[in-house]
Amino acid sequence: MMKPSFNYACLLLLFVLTSFSGKKEQKINIVFIGDSITEGGALADPKNEATPIYVAKLLRHRKDISAVNISNSGFSGHTTVDFLPKNNIDFPKVLQVADTFAQDKTAVLLFSIMLGTNDSAMFGPNGAPVQAAQYKDNLKVLINTLMEKYPHARFVIQYPLWYSPNTHNNAGYMQEGLDRLSSYFSQIETLSEEYKRSHPNKVYQGNKDVFSFFQKNHEKLFKAEQGKHGVFYLHPNAEGSKALAGFWVKGIVSAIN
């Protein structure tokens, strides 16, 4: 009479231990959407030093992740306008990669989006200057279209980086652009809140501290570039690219967990 009770207790204990033994390992396929900062265009060796490369390395060291595949869809000088589906510029390239990734039903498909730097410029990039409300609308159109095509995908809206208020290369940014860039932050937060209600657990915010972190450490983590108003800071150097990856990973981990 004792043996069945003992066996039942053992099975119950096994179930409890199995249920709480740890998180299941996940495979992740990430499409990075962005501009030259994502692309790594200002780096000496972008194929090895671009931020998405470092993100993949950090994620592969996690015990709860079994495999990571990435695609870098960062394009120098591009804006949210370039990524709008109707404009047929960058969106087809994103779809081409995402379609391939989506074939693996065992992996989480995730889009990491960091746009806004070029949108904020006074002139130069396509559509600039993009005002705050339009910036939000552009992101929403992009995400909604991707969400409709890939209903199981997840999204992280990464915050843009600080740049120096004298930034002026072929495009004009300056203090006016920096102020406009800062106005995008509330739009990211509002958009994220809207998705929490309409599509729970689908769209996540990145780490907002990235802006002040790079502002404080710009001489160490940015490439010093000569512009029309002296030396300016816009693009992370190799060390900055690696530091940026740490911030991006925080948002990605929130999304996959």
PDB file of C-alpha atoms in Angstrom:
ATOM      1  CA  MET A   1       0.000   0.000   0.000  1.00  0.00           C
ATOM      2  CA  MET A   2       2.949   2.335   0.556  1.00  0.00           C
ATOM      3  CA  LYS A   3       4.545   1.853  -2.836  1.00  0.00           C
ATOM      4  CA  PRO A   4       1.905   3.604  -5.019  1.00  0.00           C
ATOM      5  CA  SER A   5       1.914   6.638  -2.734  1.00  0.00           C
ATOM      6  CA  PHE A   6       5.695   6.763  -2.902  1.00  0.00           C
ATOM      7  CA  ASN A   7       5.660   6.544  -6.702  1.00  0.00           C
ATOM      8  CA  TYR A   8       3.060   9.304  -6.908  1.00  0.00           C
ATOM      9  CA  ALA A   9       5.159  11.540  -4.677  1.00  0.00           C
ATOM     10  CA  CYS A  10       8.221  10.899  -6.830  1.00  0.00           C
ATOM     11  CA  LEU A  11       6.333  11.762 -10.014  1.00  0.00           C
ATOM     12  CA  LEU A  12       4.986  14.951  -8.455  1.00  0.00           C
ATOM     13  CA  LEU A  13       8.479  15.964  -7.333  1.00  0.00           C
ATOM     14  CA  LEU A  14       9.854  15.252 -10.802  1.00  0.00           C
ATOM     15  CA  PHE A  15       7.143  17.413 -12.377  1.00  0.00           C
ATOM     16  CA  VAL A  16       7.916  20.311 -10.047  1.00  0.00           C
ATOM     17  CA  LEU A  17      11.662  20.078 -10.636  1.00  0.00           C
ATOM     18  CA  THR A  18      11.184  19.903 -14.400  1.00  0.00           C
ATOM     19  CA  SER A  19       8.809  22.866 -14.423  1.00  0.00           C
ATOM     20  CA  PHE A  20      11.238  25.125 -12.563  1.00  0.00           C
ATOM     21  CA  SER A  21      14.578  23.747 -13.706  1.00  0.00           C
ATOM     22  CA  GLY A  22      15.268  26.748 -15.936  1.00  0.00           C
ATOM     23  CA  LYS A  23      14.187  28.549 -19.067  1.00  0.00           C
ATOM     24  CA  LYS A  24      14.002  26.621 -22.289  1.00  0.00           C
ATOM     25  CA  GLU A  25      16.792  27.362 -24.727  1.00  0.00           C
ATOM     26  CA  GLN A  26      15.664  29.490 -27.667  1.00  0.00           C
ATOM     27  CA  LYS A  27      16.835  30.089 -31.202  1.00  0.00           C
ATOM     28  CA  ILE A  28      16.667  33.702 -32.358  1.00  0.00           C
ATOM     29  CA  ASN A  29      16.721  35.194 -35.845  1.00  0.00           C
ATOM     30  CA  ILE A  30      17.236  38.960 -35.711  1.00  0.00           C
ATOM     31  CA  VAL A  31      16.792  41.515 -38.477  1.00  0.00           C
ATOM     32  CA  PHE A  32      18.531  44.784 -37.570  1.00  0.00           C
ATOM     33  CA  ILE A  33      16.933  47.833 -39.182  1.00  0.00           C
ATOM     34  CA  GLY A  34      18.802  51.124 -39.077  1.00  0.00           C
ATOM     35  CA  ASP A  35      21.187  53.621 -40.613  1.00  0.00           C
ATOM     36  CA  SER A  36      24.991  53.935 -40.713  1.00  0.00           C
ATOM     37  CA  ILE A  37      25.264  53.333 -36.963  1.00  0.00           C
ATOM     38  CA  THR A  38      23.656  49.912 -37.400  1.00  0.00           C
ATOM     39  CA  GLU A  39      25.506  49.296 -40.647  1.00  0.00           C
ATOM     40  CA  GLY A  40      28.866  50.135 -39.067  1.00  0.00           C
ATOM     41  CA  GLY A  41      29.720  52.319 -42.039  1.00  0.00           C
ATOM     42  CA  ALA A  42      32.180  54.512 -40.129  1.00  0.00           C
ATOM     43  CA  LEU A  43      34.105  51.542 -38.710  1.00  0.00           C
ATOM     44  CA  ALA A  44      37.384  50.219 -40.110  1.00  0.00           C
ATOM     45  CA  ASP A  45      36.075  46.636 -40.123  1.00  0.00           C
ATOM     46  CA  PRO A  46      32.258  46.681 -40.084  1.00  0.00           C
ATOM     47  CA  LYS A  47      31.980  42.957 -40.883  1.00  0.00           C
ATOM     48  CA  ASN A  48      33.526  42.241 -37.489  1.00  0.00           C
ATOM     49  CA  GLU A  49      32.885  45.465 -35.546  1.00  0.00           C
ATOM     50  CA  ALA A  50      29.318  46.525 -36.387  1.00  0.00           C
ATOM     51  CA  THR A  51      26.974  46.513 -33.403  1.00  0.00           C
ATOM     52  CA  PRO A  52      24.812  43.587 -34.636  1.00  0.00           C
ATOM     53  CA  ILE A  53      27.941  41.388 -34.665  1.00  0.00           C
ATOM     54  CA  TYR A  54      28.599  42.173 -31.002  1.00  0.00           C
ATOM     55  CA  VAL A  55      24.927  41.642 -30.138  1.00  0.00           C
ATOM     56  CA  ALA A  56      25.072  38.152 -31.611  1.00  0.00           C
ATOM     57  CA  LYS A  57      28.219  37.350 -29.625  1.00  0.00           C
ATOM     58  CA  LEU A  58      26.655  38.516 -26.361  1.00  0.00           C
ATOM     59  CA  LEU A  59      23.465  36.539 -26.949  1.00  0.00           C
ATOM     60  CA  ARG A  60      25.359  33.372 -27.846  1.00  0.00           C
ATOM     61  CA  HIS A  61      26.997  33.439 -24.424  1.00  0.00           C
ATOM     62  CA  ARG A  62      23.619  33.206 -22.706  1.00  0.00           C
ATOM     63  CA  LYS A  63      22.619  29.775 -21.418  1.00  0.00           C
ATOM     64  CA  ASP A  64      18.954  30.312 -22.354  1.00  0.00           C
ATOM     65  CA  ILE A  65      19.801  30.838 -26.040  1.00  0.00           C
ATOM     66  CA  SER A  66      20.866  27.954 -28.248  1.00  0.00           C
ATOM     67  CA  ALA A  67      21.497  29.755 -31.554  1.00  0.00           C
ATOM     68  CA  VAL A  68      21.502  33.267 -33.016  1.00  0.00           C
ATOM     69  CA  ASN A  69      21.298  34.307 -36.667  1.00  0.00           C
ATOM     70  CA  ILE A  70      21.445  37.958 -37.679  1.00  0.00           C
ATOM     71  CA  SER A  71      20.991  40.143 -40.726  1.00  0.00           C
ATOM     72  CA  ASN A  72      22.290  43.702 -40.819  1.00  0.00           C
ATOM     73  CA  SER A  73      19.792  45.861 -42.713  1.00  0.00           C
ATOM     74  CA  GLY A  74      21.423  49.135 -41.738  1.00  0.00           C
ATOM     75  CA  PHE A  75      21.882  51.619 -44.599  1.00  0.00           C
ATOM     76  CA  SER A  76      24.000  54.738 -44.317  1.00  0.00           C
ATOM     77  CA  GLY A  77      22.066  58.003 -44.399  1.00  0.00           C
ATOM     78  CA  HIS A  78      18.651  56.342 -44.377  1.00  0.00           C
ATOM     79  CA  THR A  79      15.533  57.378 -42.496  1.00  0.00           C
ATOM     80  CA  THR A  80      12.153  55.977 -41.519  1.00  0.00           C
ATOM     81  CA  VAL A  81      10.972  57.343 -44.876  1.00  0.00           C
ATOM     82  CA  ASP A  82      13.380  55.019 -46.708  1.00  0.00           C
ATOM     83  CA  PHE A  83      11.963  52.030 -44.837  1.00  0.00           C
ATOM     84  CA  LEU A  84       8.297  52.804 -45.523  1.00  0.00           C
ATOM     85  CA  PRO A  85       6.783  49.920 -47.528  1.00  0.00           C
ATOM     86  CA  LYS A  86       5.127  52.244 -50.050  1.00  0.00           C
ATOM     87  CA  ASN A  87       8.465  53.804 -51.034  1.00  0.00           C
ATOM     88  CA  ASN A  88       9.931  50.451 -52.083  1.00  0.00           C
ATOM     89  CA  ILE A  89      13.506  51.403 -51.108  1.00  0.00           C
ATOM     90  CA  ASP A  90      14.671  49.412 -48.082  1.00  0.00           C
ATOM     91  CA  PHE A  91      11.546  47.452 -47.281  1.00  0.00           C
ATOM     92  CA  PRO A  92      11.990  44.793 -50.006  1.00  0.00           C
ATOM     93  CA  LYS A  93      15.491  44.074 -48.672  1.00  0.00           C
ATOM     94  CA  VAL A  94      14.090  43.586 -45.178  1.00  0.00           C
ATOM     95  CA  LEU A  95      11.406  41.227 -46.498  1.00  0.00           C
ATOM     96  CA  GLN A  96      13.933  39.159 -48.408  1.00  0.00           C
ATOM     97  CA  VAL A  97      15.880  38.411 -45.238  1.00  0.00           C
ATOM     98  CA  ALA A  98      12.838  38.060 -42.982  1.00  0.00           C
ATOM     99  CA  ASP A  99      11.206  35.588 -45.364  1.00  0.00           C
ATOM    100  CA  THR A 100      14.274  33.366 -45.107  1.00  0.00           C
ATOM    101  CA  PHE A 101      14.398  33.629 -41.320  1.00  0.00           C
ATOM    102  CA  ALA A 102      10.649  33.000 -40.987  1.00  0.00           C
ATOM    103  CA  GLN A 103      11.012  29.583 -42.600  1.00  0.00           C
ATOM    104  CA  ASP A 104      12.510  28.317 -39.344  1.00  0.00           C
ATOM    105  CA  LYS A 105       9.402  27.843 -37.192  1.00  0.00           C
ATOM    106  CA  THR A 106      11.526  26.771 -34.208  1.00  0.00           C
ATOM    107  CA  ALA A 107      13.176  30.207 -33.905  1.00  0.00           C
ATOM    108  CA  VAL A 108      11.951  33.554 -32.604  1.00  0.00           C
ATOM    109  CA  LEU A 109      11.884  36.147 -35.384  1.00  0.00           C
ATOM    110  CA  LEU A 110      12.797  39.558 -33.998  1.00  0.00           C
ATOM    111  CA  PHE A 111      13.202  42.983 -35.582  1.00  0.00           C
ATOM    112  CA  SER A 112      15.534  45.422 -33.803  1.00  0.00           C
ATOM    113  CA  ILE A 113      14.866  48.933 -35.103  1.00  0.00           C
ATOM    114  CA  MET A 114      17.019  51.999 -34.485  1.00  0.00           C
ATOM    115  CA  LEU A 115      16.095  54.911 -36.718  1.00  0.00           C
ATOM    116  CA  GLY A 116      15.827  58.628 -36.101  1.00  0.00           C
ATOM    117  CA  THR A 117      19.304  60.114 -36.390  1.00  0.00           C
ATOM    118  CA  ASN A 118      18.925  61.018 -40.060  1.00  0.00           C
ATOM    119  CA  ASP A 119      15.219  61.796 -39.660  1.00  0.00           C
ATOM    120  CA  SER A 120      16.190  64.536 -37.231  1.00  0.00           C
ATOM    121  CA  ALA A 121      18.554  66.361 -39.613  1.00  0.00           C
ATOM    122  CA  MET A 122      17.674  69.830 -40.851  1.00  0.00           C
ATOM    123  CA  PHE A 123      18.388  68.776 -44.449  1.00  0.00           C
ATOM    124  CA  GLY A 124      20.113  66.090 -46.457  1.00  0.00           C
ATOM    125  CA  PRO A 125      18.620  62.644 -45.770  1.00  0.00           C
ATOM    126  CA  ASN A 126      15.434  61.507 -47.502  1.00  0.00           C
ATOM    127  CA  GLY A 127      12.404  63.183 -45.892  1.00  0.00           C
ATOM    128  CA  ALA A 128      14.408  65.194 -43.359  1.00  0.00           C
ATOM    129  CA  PRO A 129      13.432  66.923 -41.246  1.00  0.00           C
ATOM    130  CA  VAL A 130      10.881  64.390 -40.026  1.00  0.00           C
ATOM    131  CA  GLN A 131       8.792  65.891 -37.246  1.00  0.00           C
ATOM    132  CA  ALA A 132       8.038  63.899 -34.103  1.00  0.00           C
ATOM    133  CA  ALA A 133       4.458  62.888 -34.921  1.00  0.00           C
ATOM    134  CA  GLN A 134       5.450  61.762 -38.420  1.00  0.00           C
ATOM    135  CA  TYR A 135       8.394  59.812 -37.011  1.00  0.00           C
ATOM    136  CA  LYS A 136       5.984  57.865 -34.831  1.00  0.00           C
ATOM    137  CA  ASP A 137       3.575  57.292 -37.714  1.00  0.00           C
ATOM    138  CA  ASN A 138       6.397  56.022 -39.941  1.00  0.00           C
ATOM    139  CA  LEU A 139       7.549  53.538 -37.306  1.00  0.00           C
ATOM    140  CA  LYS A 140       3.970  52.395 -36.796  1.00  0.00           C
ATOM    141  CA  VAL A 141       3.424  51.771 -40.515  1.00  0.00           C
ATOM    142  CA  LEU A 142       6.680  49.830 -40.734  1.00  0.00           C
ATOM    143  CA  ILE A 143       5.932  47.689 -37.685  1.00  0.00           C
ATOM    144  CA  ASN A 144       2.275  47.106 -38.580  1.00  0.00           C
ATOM    145  CA  THR A 145       3.189  45.935 -42.070  1.00  0.00           C
ATOM    146  CA  LEU A 146       5.847  43.566 -40.759  1.00  0.00           C
ATOM    147  CA  MET A 147       3.518  42.361 -38.013  1.00  0.00           C
ATOM    148  CA  GLU A 148       0.808  41.547 -40.521  1.00  0.00           C
ATOM    149  CA  LYS A 149       3.230  39.492 -42.621  1.00  0.00           C
ATOM    150  CA  TYR A 150       4.989  37.881 -39.633  1.00  0.00           C
ATOM    151  CA  PRO A 151       2.327  37.626 -36.891  1.00  0.00           C
ATOM    152  CA  HIS A 152       4.600  35.736 -34.483  1.00  0.00           C
ATOM    153  CA  ALA A 153       7.481  38.202 -34.747  1.00  0.00           C
ATOM    154  CA  ARG A 154       8.601  40.504 -31.964  1.00  0.00           C
ATOM    155  CA  PHE A 155       9.953  44.020 -32.208  1.00  0.00           C
ATOM    156  CA  VAL A 156      12.343  46.208 -30.230  1.00  0.00           C
ATOM    157  CA  ILE A 157      12.406  49.953 -30.867  1.00  0.00           C
ATOM    158  CA  GLN A 158      15.916  51.000 -29.877  1.00  0.00           C
ATOM    159  CA  TYR A 159      16.527  54.598 -28.830  1.00  0.00           C
ATOM    160  CA  PRO A 160      18.692  56.767 -31.119  1.00  0.00           C
ATOM    161  CA  LEU A 161      22.083  57.974 -29.889  1.00  0.00           C
ATOM    162  CA  TRP A 162      23.177  61.449 -28.900  1.00  0.00           C
ATOM    163  CA  TYR A 163      25.267  63.381 -31.403  1.00  0.00           C
ATOM    164  CA  SER A 164      27.208  66.603 -30.942  1.00  0.00           C
ATOM    165  CA  PRO A 165      25.231  69.808 -31.648  1.00  0.00           C
ATOM    166  CA  ASN A 166      27.787  70.963 -34.237  1.00  0.00           C
ATOM    167  CA  THR A 167      27.281  67.871 -36.422  1.00  0.00           C
ATOM    168  CA  HIS A 168      27.370  68.904 -40.059  1.00  0.00           C
ATOM    169  CA  ASN A 169      28.807  66.713 -42.802  1.00  0.00           C
ATOM    170  CA  ASN A 170      27.005  66.379 -46.135  1.00  0.00           C
ATOM    171  CA  ALA A 171      23.811  66.693 -44.087  1.00  0.00           C
ATOM    172  CA  GLY A 172      23.034  69.390 -41.542  1.00  0.00           C
ATOM    173  CA  TYR A 173      22.090  68.252 -38.025  1.00  0.00           C
ATOM    174  CA  MET A 174      23.252  70.856 -35.481  1.00  0.00           C
ATOM    175  CA  GLN A 175      21.380  71.807 -32.287  1.00  0.00           C
ATOM    176  CA  GLU A 176      18.063  72.003 -34.119  1.00  0.00           C
ATOM    177  CA  GLY A 177      18.412  68.383 -35.186  1.00  0.00           C
ATOM    178  CA  LEU A 178      19.480  67.245 -31.748  1.00  0.00           C
ATOM    179  CA  ASP A 179      16.406  68.900 -30.205  1.00  0.00           C
ATOM    180  CA  ARG A 180      14.208  67.179 -32.767  1.00  0.00           C
ATOM    181  CA  LEU A 181      15.902  63.846 -32.047  1.00  0.00           C
ATOM    182  CA  SER A 182      15.103  64.252 -28.349  1.00  0.00           C
ATOM    183  CA  SER A 183      11.458  64.867 -29.224  1.00  0.00           C
ATOM    184  CA  TYR A 184      11.283  61.367 -30.720  1.00  0.00           C
ATOM    185  CA  PHE A 185      11.710  59.706 -27.350  1.00  0.00           C
ATOM    186  CA  SER A 186       8.210  60.466 -26.119  1.00  0.00           C
ATOM    187  CA  GLN A 187       6.905  59.159 -29.440  1.00  0.00           C
ATOM    188  CA  ILE A 188       8.690  55.833 -28.926  1.00  0.00           C
ATOM    189  CA  GLU A 189       7.201  55.578 -25.448  1.00  0.00           C
ATOM    190  CA  THR A 190       3.693  56.452 -26.634  1.00  0.00           C
ATOM    191  CA  LEU A 191       3.904  53.975 -29.498  1.00  0.00           C
ATOM    192  CA  SER A 192       5.115  51.227 -27.169  1.00  0.00           C
ATOM    193  CA  GLU A 193       2.202  51.867 -24.821  1.00  0.00           C
ATOM    194  CA  GLU A 194      -0.238  51.676 -27.709  1.00  0.00           C
ATOM    195  CA  TYR A 195       1.143  48.301 -28.729  1.00  0.00           C
ATOM    196  CA  LYS A 196       0.941  47.034 -25.158  1.00  0.00           C
ATOM    197  CA  ARG A 197      -2.809  47.483 -25.407  1.00  0.00           C
ATOM    198  CA  SER A 198      -3.359  46.403 -29.013  1.00  0.00           C
ATOM    199  CA  HIS A 199      -0.653  43.701 -29.370  1.00  0.00           C
ATOM    200  CA  PRO A 200       0.562  42.604 -25.917  1.00  0.00           C
ATOM    201  CA  ASN A 201       4.077  41.159 -25.699  1.00  0.00           C
ATOM    202  CA  LYS A 202       4.931  42.049 -29.280  1.00  0.00           C
ATOM    203  CA  VAL A 203       6.664  45.446 -29.236  1.00  0.00           C
ATOM    204  CA  TYR A 204       9.283  46.501 -26.688  1.00  0.00           C
ATOM    205  CA  GLN A 205      11.329  49.595 -25.941  1.00  0.00           C
ATOM    206  CA  GLY A 206      15.089  49.578 -25.929  1.00  0.00           C
ATOM    207  CA  ASN A 207      17.148  51.132 -23.148  1.00  0.00           C
ATOM    208  CA  LYS A 208      16.703  54.915 -22.977  1.00  0.00           C
ATOM    209  CA  ASP A 209      19.923  55.387 -20.973  1.00  0.00           C
ATOM    210  CA  VAL A 210      21.911  54.827 -24.162  1.00  0.00           C
ATOM    211  CA  PHE A 211      21.464  58.507 -25.111  1.00  0.00           C
ATOM    212  CA  SER A 212      22.977  59.997 -21.951  1.00  0.00           C
ATOM    213  CA  PHE A 213      25.636  57.269 -21.785  1.00  0.00           C
ATOM    214  CA  PHE A 214      27.066  58.187 -25.167  1.00  0.00           C
ATOM    215  CA  GLN A 215      26.700  61.894 -24.473  1.00  0.00           C
ATOM    216  CA  LYS A 216      28.821  61.493 -21.362  1.00  0.00           C
ATOM    217  CA  ASN A 217      31.399  59.262 -23.044  1.00  0.00           C
ATOM    218  CA  HIS A 218      31.414  60.637 -26.576  1.00  0.00           C
ATOM    219  CA  GLU A 219      35.142  61.447 -26.774  1.00  0.00           C
ATOM    220  CA  LYS A 220      35.998  57.857 -25.876  1.00  0.00           C
ATOM    221  CA  LEU A 221      33.240  55.985 -27.715  1.00  0.00           C
ATOM    222  CA  PHE A 222      32.660  58.067 -30.863  1.00  0.00           C
ATOM    223  CA  LYS A 223      34.830  58.586 -33.898  1.00  0.00           C
ATOM    224  CA  ALA A 224      36.045  62.190 -34.102  1.00  0.00           C
ATOM    225  CA  GLU A 225      35.079  63.478 -37.553  1.00  0.00           C
ATOM    226  CA  GLN A 226      35.925  66.747 -39.257  1.00  0.00           C
ATOM    227  CA  GLY A 227      32.875  68.692 -40.391  1.00  0.00           C
ATOM    228  CA  LYS A 228      31.870  72.121 -41.581  1.00  0.00           C
ATOM    229  CA  HIS A 229      31.691  73.371 -37.981  1.00  0.00           C
ATOM    230  CA  GLY A 230      34.757  71.641 -36.578  1.00  0.00           C
ATOM    231  CA  VAL A 231      35.182  68.180 -35.073  1.00  0.00           C
ATOM    232  CA  PHE A 232      31.851  66.462 -34.503  1.00  0.00           C
ATOM    233  CA  TYR A 233      30.706  63.181 -32.915  1.00  0.00           C
ATOM    234  CA  LEU A 234      28.044  61.109 -34.643  1.00  0.00           C
ATOM    235  CA  HIS A 235      29.257  57.528 -35.201  1.00  0.00           C
ATOM    236  CA  PRO A 236      30.489  55.089 -32.549  1.00  0.00           C
ATOM    237  CA  ASN A 237      34.029  53.782 -32.920  1.00  0.00           C
ATOM    238  CA  ALA A 238      34.794  50.066 -32.455  1.00  0.00           C
ATOM    239  CA  GLU A 239      34.705  50.380 -28.666  1.00  0.00           C
ATOM    240  CA  GLY A 240      31.480  52.380 -28.856  1.00  0.00           C
ATOM    241  CA  SER A 241      29.911  49.826 -31.188  1.00  0.00           C
ATOM    242  CA  LYS A 242      30.617  47.134 -28.622  1.00  0.00           C
ATOM    243  CA  ALA A 243      29.172  49.276 -25.814  1.00  0.00           C
ATOM    244  CA  LEU A 244      26.052  49.956 -27.880  1.00  0.00           C
ATOM    245  CA  ALA A 245      25.520  46.213 -28.281  1.00  0.00           C
ATOM    246  CA  GLY A 246      25.163  45.901 -24.519  1.00  0.00           C
ATOM    247  CA  PHE A 247      22.248  48.345 -24.558  1.00  0.00           C
ATOM    248  CA  TRP A 248      20.568  46.658 -27.513  1.00  0.00           C
ATOM    249  CA  VAL A 249      20.807  43.259 -25.867  1.00  0.00           C
ATOM    250  CA  LYS A 250      18.795  44.498 -22.889  1.00  0.00           C
ATOM    251  CA  GLY A 251      15.784  45.256 -25.067  1.00  0.00           C
ATOM    252  CA  ILE A 252      16.173  42.046 -27.045  1.00  0.00           C
ATOM    253  CA  VAL A 253      16.331  39.890 -23.930  1.00  0.00           C
ATOM    254  CA  SER A 254      13.147  41.541 -22.627  1.00  0.00           C
ATOM    255  CA  ALA A 255      11.430  40.716 -25.897  1.00  0.00           C
ATOM    256  CA  ILE A 256      12.417  37.055 -26.047  1.00  0.00           C
ATOM    257  CA  ASN A 257      11.664  36.381 -22.387  1.00  0.00           C
TER     258      ASN A 257
END
